[in-house]
Amino acid sequence: MREHDGINVTRVDLEEFFLHYLNKIYTAKTLLVEDLPKLMNNAHFSDLREAMDHTIDEVKQQIARMDKIYEALTIVHAKIHSKGLKGLIEDSFGEIKMHSGNPELRDMSILFYLHCIESIETASFQILEMASVKIKNSQVKELIRQNYQDSKADKTLYLLISAKYIYTVN
């Protein structure tokens, strides 16, 4: 056990933390694979639809990597109810309906929510990447690193598309 500034955290505690949040992000990613195509069907501009299609493929790769992590750690994914991400997605559908008559604002609403979702995922993978240092498995560390890099790239992609839309407004 290591004590630092009055905080006692063991390797076991950190591993439990890692697995709990891995389960949360796994559950969120599976939700995205289900719901992102529905959002994509509401996107007007082709660059947004293409980015979302690319993201769906990346999310499937991220899930496959997490499956490998579970396998490497010889554990099974435990589904965790994630109200936060589900709420964000539900809110996005409400915003889409609100802007149904204006394709540009509808796309900006989709981009807003996608950027929020990617921000959460990027932060989650970043923390998991830091925590993975204490897990004595280089494959796990590498798989988490790859998912973190993918999330950062997706977040940047949506930010660039948003900037393009905003700067082309008359």
Coordinates of N, CA and C in Angstrom, one line a residue:
M1 N 0.8 -1.2 0.0 CA 0.0 0.0 0.0 C 0.9 1.2 0.0
R2 N 0.5 2.2 -0.7 CA 1.2 3.5 -0.8 C 0.4 4.6 -0.3
E3 N 1.0 5.4 0.6 CA 0.3 6.6 1.1 C 0.9 7.8 0.5
H4 N 0.0 8.7 0.0 CA 0.5 9.9 -0.6 C -0.5 11.0 -0.3
D5 N -0.1 12.0 0.5 CA -1.0 13.1 0.9 C -2.2 12.6 1.6
G6 N -2.0 11.6 2.4 CA -3.2 11.1 3.2 C -4.1 10.2 2.4
I7 N -3.8 9.8 1.2 CA -4.6 9.0 0.4 C -4.0 7.6 0.3
N8 N -4.8 6.6 0.6 CA -4.3 5.2 0.5 C -5.0 4.5 -0.7
V9 N -4.1 4.2 -1.6 CA -4.6 3.5 -2.8 C -3.7 2.3 -3.1
T10 N -4.3 1.1 -3.2 CA -3.5 -0.1 -3.5 C -3.6 -0.3 -5.0
R11 N -2.7 -1.2 -5.5 CA -2.7 -1.6 -6.9 C -4.1 -2.3 -7.2
V12 N -4.6 -3.1 -6.2 CA -5.9 -3.7 -6.4 C -7.0 -2.7 -6.6
D13 N -6.9 -1.6 -5.8 CA -7.9 -0.5 -5.9 C -7.9 0.1 -7.3
L14 N -6.7 0.4 -7.7 CA -6.5 1.0 -9.1 C -7.0 0.0 -10.2
E15 N -6.7 -1.2 -10.0 CA -7.2 -2.2 -11.0 C -8.7 -2.2 -11.0
E16 N -9.3 -2.2 -9.9 CA -10.8 -2.2 -9.8 C -11.3 -0.9 -10.4
F17 N -10.7 0.2 -10.2 CA -11.1 1.5 -10.8 C -11.0 1.3 -12.3
F18 N -9.8 0.8 -12.8 CA -9.6 0.7 -14.2 C -10.7 -0.2 -14.8
L19 N -11.0 -1.3 -14.2 CA -12.1 -2.2 -14.8 C -13.4 -1.6 -14.8
H20 N -13.8 -0.9 -13.7 CA -15.1 -0.2 -13.6 C -15.3 0.8 -14.7
Y21 N -14.3 1.6 -15.0 CA -14.4 2.6 -16.0 C -14.2 2.1 -17.4
L22 N -13.5 1.0 -17.5 CA -13.4 0.3 -18.8 C -14.8 -0.3 -19.1
N23 N -15.5 -0.8 -18.1 CA -16.9 -1.3 -18.4 C -17.8 -0.1 -18.8
K24 N -17.6 1.0 -18.1 CA -18.5 2.2 -18.4 C -18.2 2.6 -19.9
I25 N -17.0 2.7 -20.3 CA -16.7 3.2 -21.6 C -17.1 2.2 -22.7
Y26 N -17.0 0.9 -22.3 CA -17.4 -0.2 -23.2 C -18.9 -0.1 -23.4
T27 N -19.6 0.1 -22.3 CA -21.1 0.2 -22.5 C -21.5 1.4 -23.3
A28 N -20.8 2.5 -23.1 CA -21.0 3.7 -23.9 C -20.7 3.5 -25.4
K29 N -19.6 2.8 -25.6 CA -19.3 2.6 -27.0 C -20.3 1.7 -27.7
T30 N -20.8 0.6 -27.0 CA -21.8 -0.2 -27.6 C -23.1 0.6 -27.9
L31 N -23.4 1.5 -27.0 CA -24.5 2.4 -27.2 C -24.4 3.2 -28.5
L32 N -23.1 3.7 -28.7 CA -22.9 4.6 -29.8 C -23.0 3.8 -31.1
V33 N -22.5 2.5 -31.1 CA -22.7 1.7 -32.3 C -24.1 1.5 -32.7
E34 N -25.0 1.4 -31.7 CA -26.4 1.3 -31.9 C -27.1 2.6 -32.4
D35 N -26.7 3.7 -31.8 CA -27.4 4.9 -32.0 C -26.8 5.9 -33.0
L36 N -25.5 5.8 -33.2 CA -24.9 6.7 -34.2 C -25.5 6.6 -35.6
P37 N -25.8 5.4 -36.1 CA -26.4 5.4 -37.4 C -27.7 6.1 -37.5
K38 N -28.5 6.2 -36.4 CA -29.7 6.9 -36.4 C -29.4 8.4 -36.5
L39 N -28.4 8.9 -35.8 CA -28.0 10.3 -35.9 C -27.5 10.6 -37.3
M40 N -26.7 9.6 -37.9 CA -26.1 9.8 -39.2 C -27.2 10.0 -40.3
N41 N -28.3 9.3 -40.1 CA -29.4 9.4 -41.1 C -30.0 10.8 -41.1
N42 N -29.8 11.6 -40.0 CA -30.4 12.9 -39.9 C -29.4 14.0 -40.4
A43 N -28.2 13.6 -40.7 CA -27.2 14.5 -41.1 C -27.4 14.9 -42.6
H44 N -27.3 16.2 -42.8 CA -27.5 16.7 -44.2 C -26.3 16.7 -45.1
F45 N -25.2 17.2 -44.5 CA -24.0 17.4 -45.4 C -23.2 16.1 -45.4
S46 N -22.6 15.8 -46.6 CA -21.9 14.6 -46.8 C -20.6 14.4 -46.0
D47 N -19.9 15.6 -45.7 CA -18.7 15.4 -44.9 C -19.1 15.0 -43.5
L48 N -20.2 15.4 -42.9 CA -20.6 15.0 -41.6 C -21.0 13.5 -41.6
R49 N -21.8 13.1 -42.6 CA -22.2 11.7 -42.7 C -20.9 10.8 -42.9
E50 N -20.0 11.2 -43.7 CA -18.7 10.5 -43.9 C -17.9 10.4 -42.6
A51 N -17.9 11.5 -41.8 CA -17.1 11.5 -40.6 C -17.8 10.5 -39.6
M52 N -19.1 10.6 -39.6 CA -19.9 9.7 -38.6 C -19.7 8.2 -39.0
D53 N -19.7 8.0 -40.3 CA -19.5 6.6 -40.8 C -18.1 6.1 -40.4
H54 N -17.2 7.0 -40.5 CA -15.8 6.6 -40.1 C -15.7 6.4 -38.6
T55 N -16.4 7.2 -37.8 CA -16.5 7.1 -36.4 C -17.1 5.7 -36.0
I56 N -18.2 5.3 -36.7 CA -18.8 4.0 -36.4 C -17.8 2.9 -36.6
D57 N -17.0 3.0 -37.7 CA -16.0 1.9 -37.9 C -14.9 2.0 -36.8
E58 N -14.5 3.2 -36.4 CA -13.5 3.3 -35.3 C -14.0 2.8 -34.0
V59 N -15.3 3.1 -33.7 CA -15.9 2.6 -32.4 C -15.9 1.1 -32.4
K60 N -16.2 0.5 -33.5 CA -16.2 -1.0 -33.6 C -14.8 -1.5 -33.4
Q61 N -13.8 -0.8 -33.9 CA -12.4 -1.2 -33.6 C -12.0 -1.1 -32.2
Q62 N -12.5 0.0 -31.6 CA -12.2 0.3 -30.2 C -12.9 -0.8 -29.3
I63 N -14.1 -1.2 -29.6 CA -14.8 -2.3 -28.9 C -14.0 -3.5 -29.0
A64 N -13.5 -3.8 -30.2 CA -12.7 -5.1 -30.5 C -11.4 -5.0 -29.6
R65 N -10.8 -3.8 -29.5 CA -9.6 -3.7 -28.7 C -10.0 -4.0 -27.2
M66 N -11.1 -3.4 -26.8 CA -11.5 -3.6 -25.4 C -11.8 -5.1 -25.1
D67 N -12.4 -5.8 -26.1 CA -12.6 -7.2 -26.0 C -11.3 -7.9 -25.8
K68 N -10.3 -7.5 -26.5 CA -8.9 -8.1 -26.3 C -8.4 -7.8 -24.9
I69 N -8.7 -6.6 -24.3 CA -8.3 -6.3 -23.0 C -9.0 -7.2 -22.0
Y70 N -10.3 -7.4 -22.1 CA -11.0 -8.3 -21.2 C -10.4 -9.7 -21.3
E71 N -10.1 -10.1 -22.5 CA -9.5 -11.5 -22.8 C -8.1 -11.5 -22.1
A72 N -7.3 -10.5 -22.3 CA -5.9 -10.5 -21.7 C -6.0 -10.5 -20.2
L73 N -7.0 -9.9 -19.6 CA -7.1 -9.8 -18.2 C -7.9 -11.0 -17.6
T74 N -8.4 -11.9 -18.5 CA -9.2 -13.0 -18.2 C -10.4 -12.6 -17.4
I75 N -11.1 -11.6 -17.8 CA -12.4 -11.2 -17.2 C -13.4 -11.0 -18.3
V76 N -14.7 -10.9 -17.8 CA -15.8 -10.7 -18.7 C -16.3 -9.2 -18.5
H77 N -16.7 -8.6 -19.6 CA -17.3 -7.3 -19.5 C -18.6 -7.3 -18.6
A78 N -18.7 -6.4 -17.7 CA -19.9 -6.2 -16.9 C -20.6 -5.0 -17.4
K79 N -21.8 -5.1 -17.9 CA -22.6 -4.0 -18.4 C -22.9 -3.1 -17.3
I80 N -22.6 -1.8 -17.5 CA -22.9 -0.8 -16.5 C -23.9 0.2 -17.1
H81 N -24.9 0.5 -16.5 CA -25.9 1.5 -17.0 C -25.3 2.9 -17.0
S82 N -25.3 3.5 -18.2 CA -24.6 4.8 -18.4 C -25.7 5.8 -18.8
K83 N -26.2 6.5 -17.8 CA -27.3 7.5 -18.0 C -26.7 8.7 -18.7
G84 N -25.5 9.1 -18.4 CA -24.9 10.3 -19.0 C -24.9 10.3 -20.5
L85 N -24.2 9.3 -21.1 CA -24.1 9.3 -22.5 C -25.4 9.0 -23.2
K86 N -26.2 8.2 -22.6 CA -27.6 7.9 -23.1 C -28.4 9.2 -23.1
G87 N -28.3 10.0 -22.1 CA -29.0 11.3 -22.0 C -28.5 12.2 -23.1
L88 N -27.2 12.3 -23.3 CA -26.6 13.1 -24.4 C -27.2 12.8 -25.7
I89 N -27.3 11.5 -26.0 CA -27.8 11.0 -27.3 C -29.3 11.3 -27.4
E90 N -30.0 11.1 -26.3 CA -31.5 11.4 -26.3 C -31.7 12.9 -26.5
D91 N -30.9 13.8 -25.9 CA -30.9 15.2 -26.1 C -30.7 15.6 -27.5
S92 N -29.7 14.9 -28.1 CA -29.4 15.2 -29.5 C -30.5 15.0 -30.4
F93 N -31.3 13.9 -30.2 CA -32.5 13.7 -31.1 C -33.5 14.8 -30.9
G94 N -33.7 15.3 -29.7 CA -34.6 16.4 -29.4 C -34.1 17.6 -30.2
E95 N -32.8 17.9 -30.2 CA -32.3 19.1 -30.9 C -32.5 18.9 -32.4
I96 N -32.3 17.7 -32.9 CA -32.5 17.5 -34.3 C -33.9 17.8 -34.7
K97 N -34.9 17.3 -33.9 CA -36.3 17.6 -34.2 C -36.6 19.1 -34.2
M98 N -35.9 19.8 -33.2 CA -36.2 21.2 -33.1 C -35.7 22.0 -34.3
H99 N -34.6 21.5 -35.0 CA -34.1 22.1 -36.1 C -34.4 21.3 -37.4
S100 N -35.5 20.6 -37.4 CA -35.8 19.7 -38.6 C -35.9 20.5 -39.9
G101 N -36.3 21.8 -39.8 CA -36.5 22.6 -41.0 C -35.3 23.3 -41.5
N102 N -34.2 23.2 -40.7 CA -32.9 23.9 -41.1 C -31.8 22.9 -41.1
P103 N -31.4 22.4 -42.2 CA -30.4 21.3 -42.3 C -29.0 21.8 -41.7
E104 N -28.7 23.0 -41.8 CA -27.4 23.5 -41.3 C -27.4 23.5 -39.8
L105 N -28.5 24.0 -39.2 CA -28.5 24.0 -37.7 C -28.7 22.6 -37.2
R106 N -29.4 21.8 -37.9 CA -29.5 20.4 -37.5 C -28.2 19.7 -37.4
D107 N -27.3 20.0 -38.5 CA -26.0 19.4 -38.5 C -25.1 20.0 -37.4
M108 N -25.3 21.3 -37.1 CA -24.5 21.9 -36.0 C -24.9 21.3 -34.7
S109 N -26.2 21.0 -34.5 CA -26.6 20.3 -33.3 C -26.0 18.9 -33.2
I110 N -26.0 18.2 -34.3 CA -25.4 16.9 -34.3 C -23.9 17.0 -33.9
L111 N -23.2 18.0 -34.6 CA -21.8 18.2 -34.3 C -21.6 18.5 -32.8
F112 N -22.4 19.4 -32.3 CA -22.3 19.8 -30.9 C -22.3 18.5 -30.0
Y113 N -23.3 17.6 -30.2 CA -23.4 16.5 -29.3 C -22.2 15.5 -29.6
L114 N -21.9 15.3 -30.9 CA -20.7 14.4 -31.2 C -19.5 14.9 -30.5
H115 N -19.2 16.2 -30.5 CA -18.1 16.7 -29.9 C -18.1 16.5 -28.4
C116 N -19.2 16.7 -27.8 CA -19.4 16.4 -26.3 C -19.1 15.0 -26.0
I117 N -19.7 14.1 -26.8 CA -19.5 12.6 -26.6 C -18.0 12.3 -26.8
E118 N -17.4 12.8 -27.8 CA -15.9 12.5 -28.0 C -15.1 13.1 -26.9
S119 N -15.5 14.2 -26.4 CA -14.7 14.8 -25.3 C -14.7 13.9 -24.0
I120 N -15.9 13.4 -23.7 CA -16.1 12.4 -22.6 C -15.2 11.2 -22.9
E121 N -15.3 10.6 -24.1 CA -14.6 9.4 -24.4 C -13.1 9.7 -24.4
T122 N -12.6 10.8 -24.9 CA -11.2 11.1 -24.9 C -10.7 11.2 -23.5
A123 N -11.4 11.9 -22.6 CA -11.0 12.0 -21.2 C -11.0 10.7 -20.5
S124 N -12.0 9.8 -20.8 CA -12.1 8.5 -20.2 C -10.9 7.7 -20.6
F125 N -10.6 7.6 -21.9 CA -9.4 6.8 -22.3 C -8.1 7.4 -21.8
Q126 N -8.0 8.7 -21.7 CA -6.8 9.3 -21.1 C -6.6 8.8 -19.7
I127 N -7.6 8.9 -18.9 CA -7.5 8.4 -17.5 C -7.2 6.9 -17.5
L128 N -7.8 6.1 -18.3 CA -7.6 4.7 -18.3 C -6.1 4.4 -18.8
E129 N -5.6 5.2 -19.7 CA -4.3 5.1 -20.2 C -3.3 5.3 -19.0
M130 N -3.6 6.3 -18.2 CA -2.7 6.6 -17.1 C -2.8 5.5 -16.0
A131 N -4.0 5.0 -15.8 CA -4.2 4.0 -14.8 C -3.6 2.6 -15.3
S132 N -3.5 2.4 -16.6 CA -3.0 1.2 -17.1 C -1.5 1.0 -16.8
V133 N -0.8 2.0 -16.4 CA 0.6 1.9 -16.1 C 0.8 1.0 -14.9
K134 N -0.2 0.9 -14.0 CA -0.1 0.0 -12.9 C -0.6 -1.4 -13.2
I135 N -1.2 -1.6 -14.4 CA -1.5 -3.0 -14.8 C -0.4 -3.6 -15.5
K136 N 0.1 -4.7 -15.0 CA 1.3 -5.3 -15.5 C 1.0 -6.1 -16.8
N137 N 0.5 -5.4 -17.8 CA 0.3 -6.1 -19.1 C 0.5 -5.0 -20.2
S138 N 1.5 -5.2 -21.0 CA 1.9 -4.3 -22.0 C 0.8 -4.2 -23.2
Q139 N 0.2 -5.4 -23.4 CA -0.9 -5.4 -24.4 C -2.0 -4.5 -24.0
V140 N -2.4 -4.6 -22.8 CA -3.5 -3.7 -22.3 C -3.2 -2.3 -22.4
K141 N -2.0 -1.9 -22.0 CA -1.5 -0.5 -22.2 C -1.6 0.0 -23.6
E142 N -1.1 -0.9 -24.5 CA -1.1 -0.5 -25.9 C -2.5 -0.4 -26.5
L143 N -3.4 -1.3 -26.2 CA -4.8 -1.2 -26.7 C -5.5 0.0 -26.2
I144 N -5.3 0.4 -24.9 CA -5.9 1.6 -24.4 C -5.3 2.8 -25.1
R145 N -4.0 2.8 -25.3 CA -3.3 3.9 -25.9 C -3.9 4.1 -27.3
Q146 N -4.1 3.1 -28.1 CA -4.7 3.1 -29.4 C -6.1 3.7 -29.4
N147 N -6.9 3.3 -28.4 CA -8.3 3.8 -28.3 C -8.2 5.3 -27.9
Y148 N -7.3 5.7 -27.1 CA -7.2 7.1 -26.7 C -6.8 7.9 -28.0
Q149 N -5.9 7.4 -28.7 CA -5.5 8.2 -30.0 C -6.6 8.3 -30.9
D150 N -7.4 7.2 -31.1 CA -8.6 7.3 -32.0 C -9.6 8.3 -31.5
S151 N -9.8 8.3 -30.2 CA -10.8 9.3 -29.7 C -10.3 10.7 -29.9
K152 N -9.1 11.0 -29.7 CA -8.5 12.3 -29.9 C -8.7 12.7 -31.4
A153 N -8.4 11.8 -32.3 CA -8.5 12.1 -33.7 C -10.0 12.4 -34.1
D154 N -10.9 11.6 -33.6 CA -12.3 11.8 -33.8 C -12.8 13.2 -33.3
K155 N -12.4 13.5 -32.1 CA -12.7 14.8 -31.5 C -12.2 15.9 -32.4
T156 N -11.0 15.8 -32.9 CA -10.4 16.9 -33.7 C -11.2 16.9 -35.0
L157 N -11.5 15.8 -35.6 CA -12.3 15.8 -36.9 C -13.6 16.5 -36.7
Y158 N -14.4 16.3 -35.6 CA -15.6 17.0 -35.4 C -15.4 18.4 -35.2
L159 N -14.4 18.8 -34.5 CA -14.1 20.2 -34.3 C -13.8 20.9 -35.6
L160 N -13.0 20.3 -36.5 CA -12.7 20.9 -37.8 C -14.0 21.0 -38.6
I161 N -14.8 20.0 -38.6 CA -16.1 20.1 -39.4 C -16.9 21.2 -38.9
S162 N -17.0 21.4 -37.5 CA -17.8 22.5 -36.9 C -17.2 23.8 -37.3
A163 N -15.9 23.9 -37.3 CA -15.3 25.2 -37.7 C -15.6 25.5 -39.2
K164 N -15.5 24.5 -40.0 CA -15.9 24.7 -41.4 C -17.3 25.2 -41.6
Y165 N -18.2 24.6 -40.9 CA -19.6 25.1 -41.0 C -19.8 26.5 -40.5
I166 N -19.2 26.8 -39.3 CA -19.4 28.1 -38.7 C -18.7 29.2 -39.6
Y167 N -17.6 28.9 -40.1 CA -16.9 30.0 -40.9 C -17.4 30.1 -42.3
T168 N -18.3 29.2 -42.8 CA -18.9 29.4 -44.1 C -20.2 30.0 -44.0
V169 N -20.7 30.3 -42.8 CA -22.0 31.0 -42.7 C -21.9 32.4 -43.2
N170 N -22.9 32.8 -44.0 CA -22.9 34.1 -44.6 C -23.1 35.2 -43.5

